[in-house]
Amino acid sequence: YVLVRLAGLTAEEKWENRAERQLSFLAGPIKEYPAGRCFGLMAAQLELYPTREVICAVGSREDLNRLTEAFSGAYLPDVALLVKTKDSEALLNAFVPFARSYLVQDKKSNFYVCENKTCTMPITDVAALMEKLTEKSKAPAV
């Protein structure tokens, strides 16, 4: 599970390969006794179904608090957050090289929703971000 999440957050091929190898290893035991391999099944779900990564370049403490509050009450198992602040910027850039291109600006926050290694234009409001993440596909009116 952790390897699959790490691969999704870093987009590093080495983590993707390790996650695939681990899932291949677990495939047999999962088939034999699924109830005993819950985290393995959760990892398989993340690998088989689309996930979203949200890159949060947070420029203010207020936005960080709003983000924390919004996600503390949300159930979004297909979403992983990568939060970048002035304090975490150097460390995050070292471990997640692609994060360098998402700059933290003073007093302004930008949120990027990424799927299949492609990110949206920045969303600048936490409420709008949550709306984007929780929107359901709407069936056409008949």
XYZ file of C-alpha atoms in Angstrom:
142
model
C 0.000 0.000 0.000
C 2.737 2.417 0.970
C 4.739 1.625 -2.167
C 1.714 2.279 -4.387
C 1.041 5.599 -2.611
C 4.722 6.561 -2.797
C 4.792 5.774 -6.524
C 1.711 7.929 -7.062
C 3.068 10.860 -5.087
C 6.595 10.871 -6.478
C 6.009 9.620 -10.043
C 9.360 7.856 -9.649
C 9.751 4.793 -11.853
C 11.732 2.908 -9.202
C 8.784 3.100 -6.764
C 6.322 2.153 -9.494
C 8.410 -0.941 -10.307
C 8.718 -1.920 -6.650
C 4.989 -1.492 -6.105
C 4.205 -3.662 -9.147
C 6.597 -6.384 -7.941
C 5.058 -6.370 -4.469
C 1.528 -6.562 -5.862
C 2.547 -9.464 -8.108
C 3.988 -11.225 -5.071
C 0.772 -10.677 -3.092
C -1.564 -11.751 -5.893
C -1.387 -15.459 -4.983
C -1.892 -15.084 -1.219
C -4.701 -12.544 -1.769
C -6.524 -15.029 -3.963
C -6.207 -17.757 -1.338
C -7.349 -15.676 1.648
C -8.604 -12.170 0.736
C -9.835 -11.291 4.240
C -6.323 -11.682 5.605
C -4.800 -9.310 3.070
C -6.793 -6.094 3.487
C -3.927 -3.693 2.865
C -2.876 -5.723 -0.162
C -6.390 -5.389 -1.561
C -6.381 -1.656 -0.858
C -3.075 -1.363 -2.721
C -4.501 -3.366 -5.627
C -7.503 -1.045 -5.708
C -5.214 1.984 -5.943
C -3.253 0.325 -8.717
C -6.267 -0.865 -10.725
C -8.576 2.133 -10.426
C -7.842 5.774 -11.164
C -6.354 7.828 -8.353
C -5.824 11.527 -7.978
C -2.927 13.347 -6.445
C -3.370 16.905 -5.241
C -0.341 19.157 -5.152
C -0.980 21.910 -2.637
C 1.392 24.880 -2.899
C 0.180 26.639 0.241
C 1.242 30.227 0.791
C -0.608 31.115 3.986
C -1.259 29.572 7.385
C -4.977 30.327 6.951
C -5.176 28.255 3.758
C -3.227 25.435 5.406
C -5.743 25.444 8.279
C -8.693 25.470 5.831
C -7.112 22.586 3.893
C -6.535 20.564 7.056
C -10.094 21.168 8.236
C -11.631 20.293 4.867
C -9.719 17.014 4.523
C -10.134 15.943 8.138
C -13.835 15.375 7.520
C -13.625 14.009 3.981
C -13.457 10.404 2.848
C -11.505 10.407 -0.402
C -9.632 7.097 -0.590
C -8.543 7.740 -4.170
C -6.877 11.066 -3.296
C -3.363 11.639 -1.983
C -2.157 15.073 -0.888
C 1.278 16.526 -1.385
C 1.427 19.694 0.733
C 4.194 22.161 -0.038
C 4.791 25.171 2.214
C 7.734 27.534 2.596
C 8.883 25.363 5.524
C 8.681 22.061 3.627
C 9.686 23.323 0.188
C 13.380 22.342 0.224
C 12.773 18.876 1.670
C 9.879 18.146 -0.674
C 11.857 19.289 -3.723
C 14.632 16.872 -2.740
C 12.338 13.843 -2.428
C 9.806 14.665 -5.147
C 11.727 16.219 -8.048
C 8.679 17.139 -10.144
C 7.379 19.240 -7.219
C 10.033 21.869 -7.960
C 7.846 23.329 -10.690
C 5.005 24.055 -8.236
C 6.068 27.239 -6.487
C 4.875 28.432 -3.089
C 3.865 32.085 -3.255
C 3.458 34.425 -0.309
C -0.190 34.801 0.771
C -1.444 32.831 -2.254
C -2.216 29.124 -2.501
C -2.554 27.003 -5.621
C -3.989 23.495 -5.710
C -3.417 21.170 -8.665
C -5.513 18.034 -9.137
C -3.507 15.427 -11.028
C -4.675 12.245 -12.754
C -2.578 10.005 -14.987
C 0.440 12.305 -14.502
C -1.496 15.306 -15.863
C -2.500 18.216 -13.635
C -5.292 20.768 -13.869
C -4.828 24.494 -13.963
C -4.451 25.833 -10.413
C -7.457 26.074 -8.148
C -7.002 28.923 -5.684
C -9.728 28.236 -3.141
C -10.045 25.291 -0.729
C -13.841 25.162 -1.128
C -13.497 24.991 -4.919
C -10.869 22.260 -4.536
C -13.187 20.174 -2.361
C -16.031 20.691 -4.829
C -13.790 19.464 -7.660
C -12.707 16.398 -5.677
C -16.201 15.435 -4.562
C -18.163 16.149 -7.753
C -20.016 13.148 -9.094
C -20.453 12.422 -12.747
C -23.906 13.600 -13.615
C -26.114 11.498 -15.847
C -27.614 13.392 -18.773
C -31.217 14.446 -18.330
C -33.729 12.329 -20.204
